[in-house]
Short mmCIF file of C-alpha atoms and ligand atoms in Angstrom, two decimals:
data_model
loop_
_atom_site.label_atom_id
_atom_site.label_comp_id
_atom_site.label_asym_id
_atom_site.label_seq_id
_atom_site.Cartn_x
_atom_site.Cartn_y
_atom_site.Cartn_z
CA UNK A 1 -50.92 -24.84 64.90
CA UNK A 2 -48.90 -21.62 64.55
CA UNK A 3 -46.36 -21.97 67.32
CA UNK A 4 -44.62 -18.72 68.12
CA UNK A 5 -43.52 -19.67 71.64
CA UNK A 6 -39.93 -20.18 70.66
CA UNK A 7 -37.66 -21.11 67.77
CA UNK A 8 -36.91 -24.33 69.63
CA UNK A 9 -40.20 -25.83 68.45
CA UNK A 10 -39.03 -26.35 64.89
CA UNK A 11 -39.47 -29.85 63.42
CA UNK A 12 -36.65 -31.49 61.54
CA UNK A 13 -37.52 -31.36 57.78
CA UNK A 14 -37.75 -34.45 55.63
CA UNK A 15 -34.39 -33.58 54.03
CA UNK A 16 -32.77 -33.12 57.45
CA UNK A 17 -34.16 -36.51 58.58
CA UNK A 18 -32.78 -38.03 55.44
CA UNK A 19 -29.30 -36.65 56.25
CA UNK A 20 -29.63 -38.06 59.73
CA UNK A 21 -30.73 -41.49 58.48
CA UNK A 22 -27.79 -41.82 56.11
CA UNK A 23 -25.06 -40.35 58.38
CA UNK A 24 -21.86 -42.28 58.80
CA UNK A 25 -21.43 -42.90 62.51
CA UNK A 26 -19.03 -44.38 65.08
CA UNK A 27 -18.42 -44.29 68.81
CA UNK A 28 -17.71 -40.63 69.45
CA UNK A 29 -16.40 -41.23 73.03
CA UNK A 30 -13.62 -43.18 71.29
CA UNK A 31 -13.30 -40.37 68.73
CA UNK A 32 -14.66 -42.64 66.04
CA UNK A 33 -17.62 -40.65 64.66
CA UNK A 34 -16.67 -38.88 61.40
CA UNK A 35 -19.92 -36.96 61.25
CA UNK A 36 -19.46 -35.44 64.72
CA UNK A 37 -15.86 -34.55 63.75
CA UNK A 38 -17.13 -32.93 60.59
CA UNK A 39 -19.76 -30.87 62.43
CA UNK A 40 -17.22 -29.73 65.03
CA UNK A 41 -14.72 -28.66 62.37
CA UNK A 42 -17.36 -26.97 60.25
CA UNK A 43 -18.79 -24.87 63.04
CA UNK A 44 -15.40 -24.04 64.58
CA UNK A 45 -14.32 -22.67 61.16
CA UNK A 46 -17.53 -20.67 60.85
CA UNK A 47 -16.96 -19.00 64.24
CA UNK A 48 -13.21 -18.67 63.72
CA UNK A 49 -11.99 -20.94 66.51
CA UNK A 50 -9.55 -23.83 66.32
CA UNK A 51 -11.82 -26.57 67.70
CA UNK A 52 -15.42 -27.46 68.59
CA UNK A 53 -17.15 -29.87 70.93
CA UNK A 54 -20.60 -31.27 70.21
CA UNK A 55 -22.80 -31.35 73.31
CA UNK A 56 -26.45 -32.26 73.85
CA UNK A 57 -27.68 -28.78 74.83
CA UNK A 58 -26.86 -25.10 75.13
CA UNK A 59 -27.11 -25.42 78.86
CA UNK A 60 -24.41 -28.07 78.94
CA UNK A 61 -22.31 -26.06 76.51
CA UNK A 62 -22.39 -23.00 78.76
CA UNK A 63 -21.76 -25.12 81.89
CA UNK A 64 -18.78 -26.87 80.31
CA UNK A 65 -17.45 -23.44 79.40
CA UNK A 66 -17.82 -22.19 82.98
CA UNK A 67 -16.19 -25.33 84.39
CA UNK A 68 -13.30 -25.06 81.92
CA UNK A 69 -12.61 -21.35 82.46
CA UNK A 70 -13.20 -21.23 86.20
CA UNK A 71 -12.04 -23.10 89.29
CA UNK A 72 -13.94 -23.60 92.56
CA UNK A 73 -14.16 -20.22 94.34
CA UNK A 74 -13.89 -18.24 91.13
CA UNK A 75 -16.65 -15.97 89.81
CA UNK A 76 -17.96 -14.82 86.49
CA UNK A 77 -19.52 -11.56 85.43
CA UNK A 78 -22.86 -12.05 83.74
CA UNK A 79 -26.04 -10.17 82.95
CA UNK A 80 -28.91 -10.42 85.44
CA UNK A 81 -31.19 -11.57 82.60
CA UNK A 82 -28.56 -13.67 80.77
CA UNK A 83 -29.70 -17.14 79.97
CA UNK A 84 -26.53 -18.54 81.47
CA UNK A 85 -27.31 -16.98 84.84
CA UNK A 86 -31.02 -17.03 84.95
CA UNK A 87 -32.32 -20.04 83.07
CA UNK A 88 -29.71 -22.75 83.58
CA UNK A 89 -30.51 -23.85 87.12
CA UNK A 90 -27.43 -22.36 88.72
CA UNK A 91 -25.31 -25.22 87.38
CA UNK A 92 -22.01 -23.34 87.68
CA UNK A 93 -22.58 -22.93 91.46
CA UNK A 94 -24.02 -26.46 91.88
CA UNK A 95 -21.38 -28.41 90.02
CA UNK A 96 -18.37 -26.14 89.99
CA UNK A 97 -18.47 -24.00 93.11
CA UNK A 98 -18.41 -21.07 90.71
CA UNK A 99 -20.23 -17.91 91.86
CA UNK A 100 -21.96 -15.60 89.43
CA UNK A 101 -21.66 -11.83 89.78
CA UNK A 102 -24.89 -10.70 88.04
CA UNK A 103 -25.01 -7.17 86.64
CA UNK A 104 -27.86 -5.05 85.20
CA UNK A 105 -28.46 -5.49 81.46
CA UNK A 106 -28.98 -2.33 79.40
CA UNK A 107 -31.71 -2.26 76.75
CA UNK A 108 -29.21 -3.10 74.06
CA UNK A 109 -28.01 -6.27 75.90
CA UNK A 110 -24.78 -4.67 77.17
CA UNK A 111 -23.40 -4.63 80.69
CA UNK A 112 -22.16 -1.11 81.45
CA UNK A 113 -18.35 -0.88 81.37
CA UNK A 114 -18.41 1.02 84.71
CA UNK A 115 -20.43 -1.84 86.24
CA UNK A 116 -17.93 -4.36 84.93
CA UNK A 117 -15.00 -2.34 86.25
CA UNK A 118 -16.36 -1.97 89.74
CA UNK A 119 -17.49 -5.60 89.91
CA UNK A 120 -14.01 -7.00 89.25
CA UNK A 121 -12.65 -7.89 92.66
CA UNK A 122 -9.13 -7.10 93.80
CA UNK A 123 -6.73 -10.00 94.25
CA UNK A 124 -7.33 -10.40 97.98
CA UNK A 125 -8.33 -13.51 99.91
CA UNK A 126 -11.57 -11.79 101.05
CA UNK A 127 -12.95 -11.95 97.57
CA UNK A 128 -13.83 -14.57 95.00
CA UNK A 129 -11.41 -14.51 92.11
CA UNK A 130 -13.07 -12.72 89.17
CA UNK A 131 -12.13 -14.97 86.29
CA UNK A 132 -14.54 -14.68 83.39
CA UNK A 133 -16.80 -12.27 81.48
CA UNK A 134 -19.91 -13.81 79.87
CA UNK A 135 -21.90 -11.95 77.22
CA UNK A 136 -24.86 -13.08 75.13
CA UNK A 137 -25.61 -12.38 71.44
CA UNK A 138 -28.38 -12.09 70.44
CA UNK A 139 -30.04 -11.09 73.73
CA UNK A 140 -33.86 -11.01 73.72
CA UNK A 141 -33.62 -10.89 69.93
CA UNK A 142 -31.31 -7.86 69.94
CA UNK A 143 -27.92 -7.76 68.39
CA UNK A 144 -25.19 -6.85 70.85
CA UNK A 145 -23.36 -3.77 69.44
CA UNK A 146 -19.95 -5.04 68.31
CA UNK A 147 -18.20 -1.81 69.30
CA UNK A 148 -19.37 -2.47 72.83
CA UNK A 149 -18.23 -6.12 72.64
CA UNK A 150 -14.74 -4.97 71.69
CA UNK A 151 -14.58 -2.45 74.54
CA UNK A 152 -15.93 -4.96 77.14
CA UNK A 153 -13.53 -7.68 75.99
CA UNK A 154 -10.57 -5.22 75.97
CA UNK A 155 -11.52 -4.33 79.60
CA UNK A 156 -11.63 -8.04 80.43
CA UNK A 157 -8.24 -8.59 78.75
CA UNK A 158 -6.67 -5.75 80.76
CA UNK A 159 -7.85 -7.38 83.95
CA UNK A 160 -6.78 -10.90 82.94
CA UNK A 161 -10.30 -12.29 82.57
CA UNK A 162 -11.34 -14.89 80.06
CA UNK A 163 -14.30 -14.10 77.82
CA UNK A 164 -17.14 -16.41 76.89
CA UNK A 165 -19.95 -15.70 74.43
CA UNK A 166 -23.29 -17.37 74.77
CA UNK A 167 -24.03 -17.26 71.07
CA UNK A 168 -27.04 -19.50 71.11
CA UNK A 169 -28.39 -17.35 68.29
CA UNK A 170 -25.10 -15.90 67.01
CA UNK A 171 -25.99 -16.73 63.39
CA UNK A 172 -29.11 -14.53 63.75
CA UNK A 173 -26.81 -11.67 64.78
CA UNK A 174 -24.38 -12.37 61.92
CA UNK A 175 -27.12 -12.66 59.23
CA UNK A 176 -28.79 -9.52 60.55
CA UNK A 177 -25.61 -7.48 60.22
CA UNK A 178 -24.34 -9.23 57.12
CA UNK A 179 -21.05 -10.04 58.82
CA UNK A 180 -19.27 -13.35 59.44
CA UNK A 181 -20.05 -15.10 62.71
CA UNK A 182 -16.28 -15.37 63.14
CA UNK A 183 -16.00 -11.59 63.28
CA UNK A 184 -18.58 -11.41 66.08
CA UNK A 185 -16.93 -14.21 68.00
CA UNK A 186 -13.33 -12.97 67.46
CA UNK A 187 -12.93 -11.07 70.76
CA UNK A 188 -13.96 -14.21 72.79
CA UNK A 189 -11.96 -17.18 74.01
CA UNK A 190 -14.97 -19.45 73.72
CA UNK A 191 -18.36 -19.37 72.10
CA UNK A 192 -21.43 -21.58 72.42
CA UNK A 193 -23.81 -22.06 69.40
CA UNK A 194 -27.21 -23.69 69.49
CA UNK A 195 -28.25 -25.86 66.57
CA UNK A 196 -31.72 -26.49 67.98
CA UNK A 197 -33.02 -22.90 67.83
CA UNK A 198 -33.58 -21.06 64.58
CA UNK A 199 -31.20 -23.39 62.73
CA UNK A 200 -33.87 -26.07 63.07
CA UNK A 201 -31.91 -29.12 64.29
CA UNK A 202 -33.65 -31.31 66.86
CA UNK A 203 -30.75 -31.51 69.33
CA UNK A 204 -27.33 -30.07 70.05
CA UNK A 205 -24.99 -27.20 70.64
CA UNK A 206 -21.31 -26.79 69.83
CA UNK A 207 -18.81 -25.18 72.22
CA UNK A 208 -15.81 -23.70 70.34
CA UNK A 209 -12.44 -22.39 71.44
CA UNK A 210 -8.74 -23.14 71.24
CA UNK A 211 -7.41 -26.75 70.89
CA UNK A 212 -6.27 -26.70 74.50
CA UNK A 213 -9.54 -25.28 75.77
CA UNK A 214 -11.61 -27.93 73.93
CA UNK A 215 -9.28 -30.67 75.18
CA UNK A 216 -10.09 -29.68 78.75
CA UNK A 217 -13.76 -29.11 77.94
CA UNK A 218 -14.05 -32.71 76.72
CA UNK A 219 -13.17 -33.96 80.17
CA UNK A 220 -15.94 -31.83 81.77
CA UNK A 221 -18.41 -32.96 79.11
CA UNK A 222 -17.64 -36.58 80.02
CA UNK A 223 -18.14 -35.85 83.72
CA UNK A 224 -21.51 -34.19 83.01
CA UNK A 225 -22.66 -37.25 81.07
CA UNK A 226 -22.41 -35.54 77.68
CA UNK A 227 -20.09 -38.04 76.04
CA UNK A 228 -22.28 -39.66 73.39
CA UNK A 229 -21.74 -42.67 71.21
CA UNK A 230 -23.13 -42.81 67.62
CA UNK A 231 -24.03 -39.11 67.89
CA UNK A 232 -23.21 -38.51 64.25
CA UNK A 233 -26.90 -39.23 63.67
CA UNK A 234 -27.56 -35.93 65.57
CA UNK A 235 -24.53 -34.13 64.24
CA UNK A 236 -25.77 -34.81 60.71
CA UNK A 237 -28.81 -32.62 61.46
CA UNK A 238 -26.47 -29.90 62.66
CA UNK A 239 -24.43 -30.07 59.47
CA UNK A 240 -27.61 -29.93 57.40
CA UNK A 241 -28.78 -26.93 59.43
CA UNK A 242 -25.49 -25.06 58.91
CA UNK A 243 -25.58 -25.78 55.17
CA UNK A 244 -29.25 -24.97 54.58
CA UNK A 245 -30.71 -22.89 57.41
CA UNK A 246 -28.32 -20.02 58.13
CA UNK A 247 -28.93 -17.60 55.17
CA UNK A 248 -32.70 -18.22 55.38
CA UNK A 249 -32.69 -16.60 58.88
CA UNK A 250 -33.33 -13.37 57.00
CA UNK A 251 -36.83 -14.62 56.30
CA UNK A 252 -37.50 -15.09 60.05
CA UNK A 253 -36.21 -11.56 60.67
CA UNK A 254 -38.40 -10.16 57.86
CA UNK A 255 -41.41 -12.03 59.29
CA UNK A 256 -40.71 -10.62 62.76
CA UNK A 257 -40.39 -7.10 61.36
CA UNK A 258 -43.67 -7.52 59.43
CA UNK A 259 -45.44 -8.92 62.51
CA UNK A 260 -44.19 -6.02 64.68
CA UNK A 261 -45.22 -3.36 62.12
CA UNK A 262 -48.69 -4.85 61.70
CA UNK A 263 -49.32 -5.29 65.46
CA UNK A 264 -48.00 -1.79 66.21
CA UNK A 265 -50.91 -0.45 64.21
CA UNK A 266 -53.31 -1.97 66.70
CA UNK A 267 -54.11 0.65 69.40
CA UNK A 268 -54.38 -1.82 72.32
CA UNK A 269 -50.87 -3.27 72.05
CA UNK A 270 -47.48 -1.62 72.34
CA UNK A 271 -44.24 -2.74 70.83
CA UNK A 272 -40.78 -1.35 71.32
CA UNK A 273 -39.82 -1.30 67.60
CA UNK A 274 -36.15 -0.66 68.37
CA UNK A 275 -36.03 -4.10 70.03
CA UNK A 276 -37.30 -5.94 66.94
CA UNK A 277 -33.96 -6.78 65.31
CA UNK A 278 -33.97 -10.50 64.57
CA UNK A 279 -36.65 -13.12 65.16
CA UNK A 280 -38.38 -11.95 68.37
CA UNK A 281 -41.22 -9.57 68.92
CA UNK A 282 -42.26 -8.53 72.44
CA UNK A 283 -45.87 -7.39 72.61
CA UNK A 284 -47.30 -5.53 75.61
CA UNK A 285 -51.10 -5.69 75.47
CA UNK A 286 -53.20 -3.07 77.21
CA UNK A 287 -53.31 -3.84 80.96
CA UNK A 288 -55.58 -6.70 81.95
CA UNK A 289 -55.91 -8.14 78.42
CA UNK A 290 -52.78 -10.27 78.03
CA UNK A 291 -54.26 -13.52 79.39
CA UNK A 292 -57.49 -13.22 77.51
CA UNK A 293 -55.59 -12.48 74.27
CA UNK A 294 -53.35 -15.50 74.88
CA UNK A 295 -56.45 -17.73 75.40
CA UNK A 296 -58.14 -16.28 72.27
CA UNK A 297 -55.09 -17.02 70.18
CA UNK A 298 -54.66 -20.53 71.68
CA UNK A 299 -58.30 -21.39 70.87
CA UNK A 300 -57.45 -20.55 67.21
CA UNK A 301 -54.29 -22.63 67.13
CA UNK A 302 -51.83 -19.81 67.77
CA UNK A 303 -49.34 -20.31 70.63
CA UNK A 304 -47.33 -17.46 72.19
CA UNK A 305 -45.00 -17.27 75.24
CA UNK A 306 -47.40 -15.81 77.82
CA UNK A 307 -46.92 -13.07 80.42
CA UNK A 308 -47.72 -9.45 80.90
CA UNK A 309 -45.47 -9.00 77.80
CA UNK A 310 -45.95 -11.70 75.19
CA UNK A 311 -42.95 -13.10 73.33
CA UNK A 312 -43.57 -14.08 69.67
CA UNK A 313 -40.69 -15.84 67.94
CA UNK A 314 -40.49 -16.45 64.20
CA UNK A 315 -38.79 -19.52 62.79
CA UNK A 316 -38.65 -21.82 59.76
CA UNK A 317 -41.99 -23.48 60.48
CA UNK A 318 -43.83 -20.15 60.40
CA UNK A 319 -44.75 -18.65 57.00
CA UNK A 320 -45.71 -15.08 56.05
CA UNK A 321 -49.32 -16.32 55.69
CA UNK A 322 -49.13 -17.63 59.27
CA UNK A 323 -47.99 -14.22 60.47
CA UNK A 324 -50.82 -12.49 58.61
CA UNK A 325 -53.28 -14.92 60.33
CA UNK A 326 -51.81 -14.05 63.75
CA UNK A 327 -52.25 -10.32 63.03
CA UNK A 328 -55.87 -10.95 61.92
CA UNK A 329 -56.64 -12.80 65.14
CA UNK A 330 -55.10 -10.14 67.41
CA UNK A 331 -57.13 -7.49 65.54
CA UNK A 332 -60.31 -9.60 65.85
CA UNK A 333 -59.75 -10.00 69.56
CA UNK A 334 -59.52 -6.27 70.19
CA UNK A 335 -62.35 -5.46 67.81
CA UNK A 336 -64.62 -7.31 70.27
CA UNK A 337 -62.76 -6.40 73.47
C1 PLP B 401 -31.71 -21.77 74.50
C2 PLP B 401 -30.57 -20.96 75.06
C3 PLP B 401 -29.56 -21.60 75.77
C4 PLP B 401 -29.60 -23.06 76.24
O1 PLP B 401 -29.87 -24.00 75.31
P1 PLP B 401 -30.68 -25.36 75.65
O2 PLP B 401 -30.30 -26.15 74.49
O3 PLP B 401 -32.06 -25.00 75.78
O4 PLP B 401 -30.10 -25.86 76.93
C5 PLP B 401 -28.50 -20.80 76.22
N1 PLP B 401 -28.41 -19.51 75.95
C6 PLP B 401 -29.38 -18.88 75.24
C7 PLP B 401 -29.25 -17.43 74.95
C8 PLP B 401 -30.48 -19.63 74.74
O5 PLP B 401 -31.43 -18.97 74.10
#
């Protein structure tokens, strides 16, 4: 199988499993797990925040952030296509009485400053209190321009909003630009990092922020059922991932660029090359052929995220040879189409 549906499909390597098997653990709800503490400190340092909180998923991490930043009746500004708004079940509204204010997302992942400005409500009892700006980096595989991030966060600061970064794939953005993740996270009060995407761990995210923020976040994590016991066995995979799987993200980016270049040479598919920046390639097959192409690939052991536009995601379990095989099969499909 060559599984390009997502970078969440990665299998823990033998060495990662070994690190998990030998991890020193304790009851983390009691604060006794040294491996969880080590992971939280390690990742907090990498993203330049004072403290971290290990949670089971990126969804819980974002939800805990919403609940910590906002009160019932508050709202957050967020992209219409942001994961936090669109793919997390409306948790902020369901569990926190927090309303989203979704805004259009530009091709580069930004929310126009004018839209932000006009969406921030006046302090008046007719309106929800606008409390938080949420951005995402990377977004659909694209690196959010850091100049934009600074401007948007300055705007939020001027209006007294807090700022949260859904940095599920922040290390992809950092490696791509050859900058520290801490520099990308610096304008934000909180940042959420996924260990279970391109970093290759089986489970887990870490929410980072100030000591005080993380102290409050811990209470919400407990309420959501995210307080875990000997979770060092999972955190060990995260530490292994941070130590071994960050720099190698360049390989995934190079494989995605290679895949995009090769596929772009096939007349029946179109690819927006400007959008191929990290580990994702969006392929739009000639109308009417997407489903048949997806079936053709699946019959040959190649899985892609289906739709009118296919998403192909590179990761540590996909080699350059695998990518070459995918290109061969797409070409073969259209040769007989
Ligand atoms: C995957 C993802 C999440 C959520 O992570 P889960 O662990 O799947 O809950 C949040 N934001 C973005 C941008 C993601 O890609």
